PDB file of C-alpha atoms in Angstrom:
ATOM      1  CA  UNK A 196       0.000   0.000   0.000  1.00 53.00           C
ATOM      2  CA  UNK A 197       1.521   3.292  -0.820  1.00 57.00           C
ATOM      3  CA  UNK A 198      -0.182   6.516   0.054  1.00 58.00           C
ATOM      4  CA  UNK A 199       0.446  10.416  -1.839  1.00 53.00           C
ATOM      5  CA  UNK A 200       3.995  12.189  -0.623  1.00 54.00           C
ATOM      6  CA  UNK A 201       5.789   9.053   0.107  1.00 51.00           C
ATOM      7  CA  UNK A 202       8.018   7.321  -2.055  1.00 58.00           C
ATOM      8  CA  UNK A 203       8.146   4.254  -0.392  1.00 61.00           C
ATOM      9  CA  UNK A 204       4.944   1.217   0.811  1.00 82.00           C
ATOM     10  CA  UNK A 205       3.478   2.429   4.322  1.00 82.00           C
ATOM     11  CA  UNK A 206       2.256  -1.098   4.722  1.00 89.00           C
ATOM     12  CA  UNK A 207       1.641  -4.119   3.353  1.00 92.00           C
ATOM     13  CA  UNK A 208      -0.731  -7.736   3.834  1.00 94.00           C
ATOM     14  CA  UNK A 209      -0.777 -11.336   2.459  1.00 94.00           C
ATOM     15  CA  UNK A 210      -3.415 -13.800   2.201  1.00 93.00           C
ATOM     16  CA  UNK A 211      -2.490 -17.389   2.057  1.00 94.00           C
ATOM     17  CA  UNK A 212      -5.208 -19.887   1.191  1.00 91.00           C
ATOM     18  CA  UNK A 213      -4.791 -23.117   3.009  1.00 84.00           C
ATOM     19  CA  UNK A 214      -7.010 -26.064   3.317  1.00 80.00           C
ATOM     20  CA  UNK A 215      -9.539 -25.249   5.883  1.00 83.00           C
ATOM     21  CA  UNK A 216      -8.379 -21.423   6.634  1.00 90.00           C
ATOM     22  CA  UNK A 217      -7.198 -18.796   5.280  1.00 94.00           C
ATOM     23  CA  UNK A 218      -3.858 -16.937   7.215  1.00 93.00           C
ATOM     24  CA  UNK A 219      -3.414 -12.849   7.282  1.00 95.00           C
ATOM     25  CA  UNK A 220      -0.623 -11.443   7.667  1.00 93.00           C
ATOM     26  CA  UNK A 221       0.289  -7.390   7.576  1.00 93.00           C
ATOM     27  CA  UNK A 222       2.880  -4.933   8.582  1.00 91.00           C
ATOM     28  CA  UNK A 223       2.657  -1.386   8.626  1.00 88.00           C
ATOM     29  CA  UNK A 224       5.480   0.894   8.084  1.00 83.00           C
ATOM     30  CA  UNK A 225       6.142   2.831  11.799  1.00 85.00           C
ATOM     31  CA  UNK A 226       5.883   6.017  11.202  1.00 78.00           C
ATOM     32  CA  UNK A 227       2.258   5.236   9.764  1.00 70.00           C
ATOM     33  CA  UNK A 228       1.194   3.721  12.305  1.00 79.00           C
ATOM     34  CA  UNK A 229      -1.713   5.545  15.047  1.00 83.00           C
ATOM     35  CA  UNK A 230      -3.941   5.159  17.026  1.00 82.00           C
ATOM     36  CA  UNK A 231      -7.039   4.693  14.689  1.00 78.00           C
ATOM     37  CA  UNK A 232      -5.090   2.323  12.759  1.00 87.00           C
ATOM     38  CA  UNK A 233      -5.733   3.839   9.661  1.00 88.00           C
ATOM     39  CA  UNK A 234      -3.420   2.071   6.891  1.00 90.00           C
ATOM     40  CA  UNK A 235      -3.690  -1.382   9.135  1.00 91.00           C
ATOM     41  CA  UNK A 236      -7.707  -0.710   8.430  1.00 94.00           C
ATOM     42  CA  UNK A 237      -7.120   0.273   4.702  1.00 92.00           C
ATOM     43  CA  UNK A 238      -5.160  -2.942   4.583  1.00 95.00           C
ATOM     44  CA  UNK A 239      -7.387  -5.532   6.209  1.00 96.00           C
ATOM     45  CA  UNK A 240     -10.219  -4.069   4.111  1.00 95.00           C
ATOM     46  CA  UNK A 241      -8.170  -4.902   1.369  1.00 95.00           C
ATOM     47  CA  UNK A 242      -7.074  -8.354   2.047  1.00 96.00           C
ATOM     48  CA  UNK A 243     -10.245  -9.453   3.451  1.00 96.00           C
ATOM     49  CA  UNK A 244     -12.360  -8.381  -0.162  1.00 94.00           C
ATOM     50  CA  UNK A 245      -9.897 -10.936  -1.609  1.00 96.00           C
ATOM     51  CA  UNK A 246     -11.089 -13.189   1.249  1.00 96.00           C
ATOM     52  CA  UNK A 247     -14.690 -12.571  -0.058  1.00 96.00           C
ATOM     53  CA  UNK A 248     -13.739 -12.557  -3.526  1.00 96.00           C
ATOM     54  CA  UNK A 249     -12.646 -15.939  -3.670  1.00 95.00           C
ATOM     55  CA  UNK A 250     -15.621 -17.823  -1.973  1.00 95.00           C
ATOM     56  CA  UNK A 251     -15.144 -16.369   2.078  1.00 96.00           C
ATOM     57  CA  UNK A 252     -14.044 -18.943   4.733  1.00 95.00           C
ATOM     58  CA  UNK A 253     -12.279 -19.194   7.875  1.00 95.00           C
ATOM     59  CA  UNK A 254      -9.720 -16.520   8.676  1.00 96.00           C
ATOM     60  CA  UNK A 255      -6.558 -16.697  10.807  1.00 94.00           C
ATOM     61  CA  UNK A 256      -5.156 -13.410  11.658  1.00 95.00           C
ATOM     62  CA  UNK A 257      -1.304 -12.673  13.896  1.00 92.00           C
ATOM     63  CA  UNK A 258      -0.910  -9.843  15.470  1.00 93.00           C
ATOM     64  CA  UNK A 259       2.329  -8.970  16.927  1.00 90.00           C
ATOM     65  CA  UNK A 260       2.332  -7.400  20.192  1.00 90.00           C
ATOM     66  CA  UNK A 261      -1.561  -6.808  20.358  1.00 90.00           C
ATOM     67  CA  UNK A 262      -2.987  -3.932  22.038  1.00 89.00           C
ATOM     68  CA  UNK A 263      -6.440  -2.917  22.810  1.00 90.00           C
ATOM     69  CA  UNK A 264      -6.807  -0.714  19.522  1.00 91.00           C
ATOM     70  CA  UNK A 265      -6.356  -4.026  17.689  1.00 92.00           C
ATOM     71  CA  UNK A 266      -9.045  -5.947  19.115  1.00 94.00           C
ATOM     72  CA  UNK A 267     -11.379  -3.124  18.521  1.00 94.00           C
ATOM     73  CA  UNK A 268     -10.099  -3.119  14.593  1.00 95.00           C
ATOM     74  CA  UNK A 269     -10.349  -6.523  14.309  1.00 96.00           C
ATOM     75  CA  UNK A 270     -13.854  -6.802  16.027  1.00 96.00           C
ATOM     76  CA  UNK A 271     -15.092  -4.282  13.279  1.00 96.00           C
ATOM     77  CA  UNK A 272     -14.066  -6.501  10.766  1.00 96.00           C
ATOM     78  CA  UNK A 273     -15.757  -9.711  12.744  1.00 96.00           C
ATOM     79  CA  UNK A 274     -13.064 -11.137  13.926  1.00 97.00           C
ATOM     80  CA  UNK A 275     -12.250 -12.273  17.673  1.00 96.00           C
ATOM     81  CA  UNK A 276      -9.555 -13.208  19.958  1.00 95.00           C
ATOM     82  CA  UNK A 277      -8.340 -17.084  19.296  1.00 93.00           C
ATOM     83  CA  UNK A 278      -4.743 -18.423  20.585  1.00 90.00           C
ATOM     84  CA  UNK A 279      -2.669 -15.925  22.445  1.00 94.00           C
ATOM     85  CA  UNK A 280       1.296 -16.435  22.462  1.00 94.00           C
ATOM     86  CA  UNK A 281       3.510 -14.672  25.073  1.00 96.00           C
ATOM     87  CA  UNK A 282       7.147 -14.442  24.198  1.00 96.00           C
ATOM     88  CA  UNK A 283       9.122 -14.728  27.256  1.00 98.00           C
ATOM     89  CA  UNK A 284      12.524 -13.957  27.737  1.00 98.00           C
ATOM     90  CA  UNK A 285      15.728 -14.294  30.353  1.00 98.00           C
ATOM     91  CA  UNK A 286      18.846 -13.456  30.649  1.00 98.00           C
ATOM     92  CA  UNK A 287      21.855 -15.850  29.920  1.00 98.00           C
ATOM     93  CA  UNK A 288      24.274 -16.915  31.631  1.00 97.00           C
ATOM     94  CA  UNK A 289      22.577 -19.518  33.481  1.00 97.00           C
ATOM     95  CA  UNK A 290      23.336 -20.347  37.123  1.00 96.00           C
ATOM     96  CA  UNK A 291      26.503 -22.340  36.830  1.00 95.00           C
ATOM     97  CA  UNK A 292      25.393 -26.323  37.006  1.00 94.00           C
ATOM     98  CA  UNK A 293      26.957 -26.526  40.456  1.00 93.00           C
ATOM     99  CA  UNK A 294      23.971 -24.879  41.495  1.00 93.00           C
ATOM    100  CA  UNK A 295      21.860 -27.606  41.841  1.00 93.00           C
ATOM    101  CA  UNK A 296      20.851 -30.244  39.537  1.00 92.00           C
ATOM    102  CA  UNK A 297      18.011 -28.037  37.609  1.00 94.00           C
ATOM    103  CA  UNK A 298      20.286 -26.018  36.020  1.00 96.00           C
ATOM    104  CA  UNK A 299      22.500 -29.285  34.950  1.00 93.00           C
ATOM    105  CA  UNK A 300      21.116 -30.059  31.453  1.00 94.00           C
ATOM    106  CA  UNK A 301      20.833 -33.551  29.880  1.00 96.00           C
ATOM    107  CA  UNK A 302      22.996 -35.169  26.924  1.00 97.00           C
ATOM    108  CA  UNK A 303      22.295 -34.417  23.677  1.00 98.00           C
ATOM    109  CA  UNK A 304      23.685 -34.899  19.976  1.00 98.00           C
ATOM    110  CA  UNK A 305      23.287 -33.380  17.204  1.00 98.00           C
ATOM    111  CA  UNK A 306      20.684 -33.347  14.234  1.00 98.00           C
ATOM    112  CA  UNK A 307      22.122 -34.802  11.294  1.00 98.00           C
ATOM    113  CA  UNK A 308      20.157 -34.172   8.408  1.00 98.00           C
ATOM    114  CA  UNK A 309      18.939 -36.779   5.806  1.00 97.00           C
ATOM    115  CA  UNK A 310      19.585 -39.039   8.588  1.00 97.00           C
ATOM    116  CA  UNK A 311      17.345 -37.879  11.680  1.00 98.00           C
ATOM    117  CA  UNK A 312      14.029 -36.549  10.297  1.00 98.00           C
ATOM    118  CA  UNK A 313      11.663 -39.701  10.330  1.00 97.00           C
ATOM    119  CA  UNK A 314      12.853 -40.535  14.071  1.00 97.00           C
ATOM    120  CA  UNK A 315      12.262 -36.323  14.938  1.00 97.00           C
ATOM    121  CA  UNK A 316       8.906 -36.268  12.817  1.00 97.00           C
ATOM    122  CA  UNK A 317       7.677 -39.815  14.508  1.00 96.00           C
ATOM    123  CA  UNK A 318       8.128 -37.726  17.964  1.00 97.00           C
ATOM    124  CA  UNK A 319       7.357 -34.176  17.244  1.00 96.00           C
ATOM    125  CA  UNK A 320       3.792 -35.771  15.619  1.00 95.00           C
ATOM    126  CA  UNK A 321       3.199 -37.717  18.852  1.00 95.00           C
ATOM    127  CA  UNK A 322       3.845 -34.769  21.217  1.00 94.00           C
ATOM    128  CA  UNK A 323       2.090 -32.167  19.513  1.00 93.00           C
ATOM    129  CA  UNK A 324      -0.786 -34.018  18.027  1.00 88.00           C
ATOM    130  CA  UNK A 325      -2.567 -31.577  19.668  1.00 82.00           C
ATOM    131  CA  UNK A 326      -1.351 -28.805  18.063  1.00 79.00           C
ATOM    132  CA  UNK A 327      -2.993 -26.946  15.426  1.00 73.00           C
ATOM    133  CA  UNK A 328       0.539 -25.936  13.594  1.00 77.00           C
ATOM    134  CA  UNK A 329       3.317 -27.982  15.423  1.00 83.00           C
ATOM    135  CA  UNK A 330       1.315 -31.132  14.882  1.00 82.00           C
ATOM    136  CA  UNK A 331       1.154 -33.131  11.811  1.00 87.00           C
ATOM    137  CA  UNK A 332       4.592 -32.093  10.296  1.00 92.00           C
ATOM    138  CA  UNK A 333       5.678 -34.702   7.231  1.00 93.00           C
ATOM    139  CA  UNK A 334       9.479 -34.884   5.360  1.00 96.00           C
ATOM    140  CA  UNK A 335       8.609 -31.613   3.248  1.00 95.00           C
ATOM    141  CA  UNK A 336       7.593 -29.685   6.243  1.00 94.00           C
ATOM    142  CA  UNK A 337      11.086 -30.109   8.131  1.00 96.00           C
ATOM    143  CA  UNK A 338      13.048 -30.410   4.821  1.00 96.00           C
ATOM    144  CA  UNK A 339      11.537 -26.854   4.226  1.00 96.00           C
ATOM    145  CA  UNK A 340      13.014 -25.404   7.510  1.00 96.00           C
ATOM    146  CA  UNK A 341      16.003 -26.930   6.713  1.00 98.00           C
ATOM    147  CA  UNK A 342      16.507 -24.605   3.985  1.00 97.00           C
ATOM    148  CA  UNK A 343      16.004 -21.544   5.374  1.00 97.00           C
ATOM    149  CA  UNK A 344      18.912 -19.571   6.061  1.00 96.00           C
ATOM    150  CA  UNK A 345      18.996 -19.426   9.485  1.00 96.00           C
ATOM    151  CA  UNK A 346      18.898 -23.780  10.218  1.00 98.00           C
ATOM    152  CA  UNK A 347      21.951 -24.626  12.010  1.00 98.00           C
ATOM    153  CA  UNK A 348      22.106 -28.291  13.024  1.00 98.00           C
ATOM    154  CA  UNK A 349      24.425 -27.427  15.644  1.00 98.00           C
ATOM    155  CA  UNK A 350      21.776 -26.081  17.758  1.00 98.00           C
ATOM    156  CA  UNK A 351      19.260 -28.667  17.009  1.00 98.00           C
ATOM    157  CA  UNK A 352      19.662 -31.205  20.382  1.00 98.00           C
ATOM    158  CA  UNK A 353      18.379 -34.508  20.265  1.00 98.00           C
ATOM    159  CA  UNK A 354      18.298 -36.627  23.739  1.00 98.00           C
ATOM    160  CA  UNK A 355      17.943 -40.722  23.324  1.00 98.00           C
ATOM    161  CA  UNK A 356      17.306 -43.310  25.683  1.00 96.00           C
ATOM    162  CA  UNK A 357      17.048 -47.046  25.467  1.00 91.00           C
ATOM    163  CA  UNK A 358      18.206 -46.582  21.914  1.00 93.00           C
ATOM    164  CA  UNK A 359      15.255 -44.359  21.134  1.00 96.00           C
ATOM    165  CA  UNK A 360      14.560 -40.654  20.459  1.00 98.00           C
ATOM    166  CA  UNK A 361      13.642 -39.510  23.750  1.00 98.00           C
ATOM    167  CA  UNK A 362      13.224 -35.681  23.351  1.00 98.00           C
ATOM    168  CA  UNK A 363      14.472 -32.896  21.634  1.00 98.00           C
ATOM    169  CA  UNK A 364      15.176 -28.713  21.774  1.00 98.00           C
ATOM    170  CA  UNK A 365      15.741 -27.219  18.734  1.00 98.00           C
ATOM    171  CA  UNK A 366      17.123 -23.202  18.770  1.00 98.00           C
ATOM    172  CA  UNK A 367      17.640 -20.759  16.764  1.00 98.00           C
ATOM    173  CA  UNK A 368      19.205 -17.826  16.628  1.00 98.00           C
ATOM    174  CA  UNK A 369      17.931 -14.270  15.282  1.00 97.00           C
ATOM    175  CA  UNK A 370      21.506 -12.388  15.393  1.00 96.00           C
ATOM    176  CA  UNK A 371      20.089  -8.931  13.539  1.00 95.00           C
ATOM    177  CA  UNK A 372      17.582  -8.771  16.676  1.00 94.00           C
ATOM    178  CA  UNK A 373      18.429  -5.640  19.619  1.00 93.00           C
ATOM    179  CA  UNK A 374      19.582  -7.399  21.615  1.00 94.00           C
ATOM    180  CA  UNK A 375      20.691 -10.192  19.913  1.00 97.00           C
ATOM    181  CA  UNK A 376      18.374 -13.443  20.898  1.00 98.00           C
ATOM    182  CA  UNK A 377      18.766 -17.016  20.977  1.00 98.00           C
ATOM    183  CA  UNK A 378      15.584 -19.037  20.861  1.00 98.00           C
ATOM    184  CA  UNK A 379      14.079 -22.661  22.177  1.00 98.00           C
ATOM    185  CA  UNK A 380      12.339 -22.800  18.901  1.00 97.00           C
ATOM    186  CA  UNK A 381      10.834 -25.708  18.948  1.00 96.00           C
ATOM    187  CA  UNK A 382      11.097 -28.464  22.155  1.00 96.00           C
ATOM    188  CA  UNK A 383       9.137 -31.510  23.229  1.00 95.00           C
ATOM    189  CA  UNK A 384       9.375 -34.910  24.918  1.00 96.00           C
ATOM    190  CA  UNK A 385       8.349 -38.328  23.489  1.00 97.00           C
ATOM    191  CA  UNK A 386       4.539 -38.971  25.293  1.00 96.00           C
ATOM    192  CA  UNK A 387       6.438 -42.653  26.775  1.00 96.00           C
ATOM    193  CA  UNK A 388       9.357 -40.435  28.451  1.00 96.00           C
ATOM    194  CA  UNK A 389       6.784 -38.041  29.807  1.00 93.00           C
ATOM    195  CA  UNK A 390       6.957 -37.002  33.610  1.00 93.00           C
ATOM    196  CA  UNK A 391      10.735 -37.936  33.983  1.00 94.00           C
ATOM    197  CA  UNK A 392      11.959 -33.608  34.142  1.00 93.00           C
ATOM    198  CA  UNK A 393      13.303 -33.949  30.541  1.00 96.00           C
ATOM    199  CA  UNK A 394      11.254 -30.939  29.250  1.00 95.00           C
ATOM    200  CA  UNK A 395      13.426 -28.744  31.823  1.00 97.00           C
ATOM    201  CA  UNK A 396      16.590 -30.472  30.909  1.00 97.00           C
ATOM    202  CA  UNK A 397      15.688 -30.054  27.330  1.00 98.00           C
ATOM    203  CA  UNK A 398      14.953 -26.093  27.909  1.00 98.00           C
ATOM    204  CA  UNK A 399      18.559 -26.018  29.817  1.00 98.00           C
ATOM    205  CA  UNK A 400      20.393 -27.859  27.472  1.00 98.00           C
ATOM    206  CA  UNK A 401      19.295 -25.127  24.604  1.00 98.00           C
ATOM    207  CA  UNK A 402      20.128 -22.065  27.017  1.00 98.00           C
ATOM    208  CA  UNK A 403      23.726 -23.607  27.319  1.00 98.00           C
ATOM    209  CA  UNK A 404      24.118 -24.192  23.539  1.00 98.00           C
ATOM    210  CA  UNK A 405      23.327 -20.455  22.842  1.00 98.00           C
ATOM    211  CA  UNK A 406      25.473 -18.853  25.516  1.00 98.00           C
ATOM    212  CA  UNK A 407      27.962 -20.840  24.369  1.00 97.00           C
ATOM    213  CA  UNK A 408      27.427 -19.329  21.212  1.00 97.00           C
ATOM    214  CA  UNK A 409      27.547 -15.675  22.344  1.00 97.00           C
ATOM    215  CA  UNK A 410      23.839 -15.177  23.333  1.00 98.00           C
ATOM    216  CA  UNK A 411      22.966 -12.572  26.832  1.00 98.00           C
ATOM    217  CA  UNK A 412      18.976 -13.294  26.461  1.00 98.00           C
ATOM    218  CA  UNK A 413      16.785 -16.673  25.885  1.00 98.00           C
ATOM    219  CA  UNK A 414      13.291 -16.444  24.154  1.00 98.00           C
ATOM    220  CA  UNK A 415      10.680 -18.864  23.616  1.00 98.00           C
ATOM    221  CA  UNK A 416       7.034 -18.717  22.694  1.00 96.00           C
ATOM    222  CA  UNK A 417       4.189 -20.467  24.948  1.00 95.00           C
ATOM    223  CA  UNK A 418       0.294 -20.687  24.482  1.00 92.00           C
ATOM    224  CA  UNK A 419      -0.940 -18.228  26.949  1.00 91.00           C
ATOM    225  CA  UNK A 420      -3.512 -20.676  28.516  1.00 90.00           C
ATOM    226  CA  UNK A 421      -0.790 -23.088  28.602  1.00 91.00           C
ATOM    227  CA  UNK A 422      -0.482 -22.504  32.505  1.00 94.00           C
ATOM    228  CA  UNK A 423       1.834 -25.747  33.670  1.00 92.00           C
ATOM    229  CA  UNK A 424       4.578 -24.617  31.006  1.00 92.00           C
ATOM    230  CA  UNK A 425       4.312 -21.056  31.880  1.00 95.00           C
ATOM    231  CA  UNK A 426       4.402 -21.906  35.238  1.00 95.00           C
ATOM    232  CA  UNK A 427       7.535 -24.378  34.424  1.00 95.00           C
ATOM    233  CA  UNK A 428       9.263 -20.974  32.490  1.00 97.00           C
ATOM    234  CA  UNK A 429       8.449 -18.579  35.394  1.00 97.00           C
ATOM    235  CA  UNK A 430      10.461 -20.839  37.862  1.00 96.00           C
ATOM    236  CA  UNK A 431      13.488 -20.731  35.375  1.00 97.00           C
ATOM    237  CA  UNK A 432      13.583 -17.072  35.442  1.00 97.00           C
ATOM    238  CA  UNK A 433      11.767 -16.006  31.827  1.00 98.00           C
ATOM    239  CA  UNK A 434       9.128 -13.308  32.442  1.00 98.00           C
ATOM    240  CA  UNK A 435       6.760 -12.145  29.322  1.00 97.00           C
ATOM    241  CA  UNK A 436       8.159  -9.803  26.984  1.00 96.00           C
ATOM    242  CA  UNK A 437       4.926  -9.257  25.310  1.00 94.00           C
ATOM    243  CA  UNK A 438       1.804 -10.729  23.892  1.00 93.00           C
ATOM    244  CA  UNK A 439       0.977 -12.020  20.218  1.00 94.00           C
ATOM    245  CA  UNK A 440      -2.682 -12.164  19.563  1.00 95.00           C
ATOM    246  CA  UNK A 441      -4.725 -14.292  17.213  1.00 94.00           C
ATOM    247  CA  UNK A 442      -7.398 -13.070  15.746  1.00 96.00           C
ATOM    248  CA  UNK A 443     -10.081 -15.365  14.581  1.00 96.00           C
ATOM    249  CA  UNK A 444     -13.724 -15.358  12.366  1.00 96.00           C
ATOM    250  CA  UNK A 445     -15.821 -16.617   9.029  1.00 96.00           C
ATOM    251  CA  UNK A 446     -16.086 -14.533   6.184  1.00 95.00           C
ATOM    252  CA  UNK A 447     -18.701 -15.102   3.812  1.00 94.00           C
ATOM    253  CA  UNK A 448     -18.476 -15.130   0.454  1.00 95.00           C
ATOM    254  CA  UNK A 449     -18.948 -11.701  -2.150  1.00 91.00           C
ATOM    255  CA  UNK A 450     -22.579 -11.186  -3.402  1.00 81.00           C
TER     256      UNK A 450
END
């Protein structure tokens, strides 16, 4: 979107069809940006006619670091609050491991692509079959983030036990960030090694990794109304940074 006087897009949205929903997506350019979200409204007005245009249908819409004036421009357009992610963040160094065994990790190795993704996706399917975008991952899906410029297998930590794929932590790091952050990007434990403190050891495993590798803060995102793992990240010393807000609703198709 470009507006008169400026030589340069104030803001810009993408619609993605998918199977059963469609995501929306849109940035707008600071110094455009107020209170009456005018460009965001010019935009969503926009993307959501092409919504309309092609047939209507479920709509899935990030915002990044919501704030009240978003819920009331969403709500005009008839969507609602869905999932809610909190990024939380803590400072790195961790307590030295002599500090008690919580801060001691667990043994890991590293990913080794073409080699490790059926064992990872056989895991990550079981732990998160739950979840509506972690959950149901196949060899294109991981292949794909494997590609993107930022994988490092270095930082992808796999734990076994009894000869099997026990758990995992995979990070990442965004080093163009201010500060600089390294991420738990992506960590869960195998259902059968469930209730054994692995998902700590996991989390502390990928906090050493990245300070090793330079990194002052640690970030992860959690499902608000996931209260046992928020609780779990509280007691390791990550408090919220902010909020990311999903927006939700059914848009019916153009007359």
């Amino acid at each position: 979107m470009r507006e008169a006087g400026h030589d340069h897009p104030v803001g810009y949205a993408q619609v993605t069809r998918g199977p059963e929903t469609w995501a929306l997506e849109y940035v707008v350019d600071p110094h455009h940006r107020d209170p009456d979200r005018t460009v965001a409204r010019s935009l969503l007005t926009a993307a959501l006619g092409v919504v309309s245009a092609e047939g209507g249908g479920h709509v899935h819409m990030w915002v990044a670091r919501a704030a009240p004036e978003d819920d009331a421009l969403a709500g005009s357009f008839g969507l609602s609050r869905g999932r809610e992610l909190c990024q939380m963040r803590r400072p790195l160094p961790l307590p030295p491991p002599d500090q008690g065994p919580e801060w001691q990790g667990v043994e890991t190795r590293t990913f080794v692509p073409g080699q490790d993704e059926e064992r990872w996706l056989e895991v990550n399917n079981r732990a998160f079959s739950w979840h509506p975008e972690q959950g149901g991952w196949d060899v294109e899906t991981i292949k794909g983030r494997e590609s993107e410029p930022w994988f490092d297998p270095a930082g992808f930590l796999l734990h076994e036990r009894d000869g099997r794929l026990a758990g995992f932590c995979w990070t990442k790091i965004h080093p163009h960030r201010d500060p600089p952050l390294g991420e738990i990007y992506v960590i869960a434990v195998d259902p059968d090694f469930q209730g054994l403190g692995l998902g700590r050891s996991l989390v502390v495993s990928g906090l050493r990794y990245l300070e090793g590798r330079g990194l002052r803060v640690g970030m992860l995102y959690v499902d608000g109304g996931n209260t046992p793992a928020m609780a779990l990240y509280r007691d390791m010393g990550f408090t919220v940074d902010h909020h990311d807000q999903a927006y939700v609703g059914d848009m019916a198709p153009a007359r």
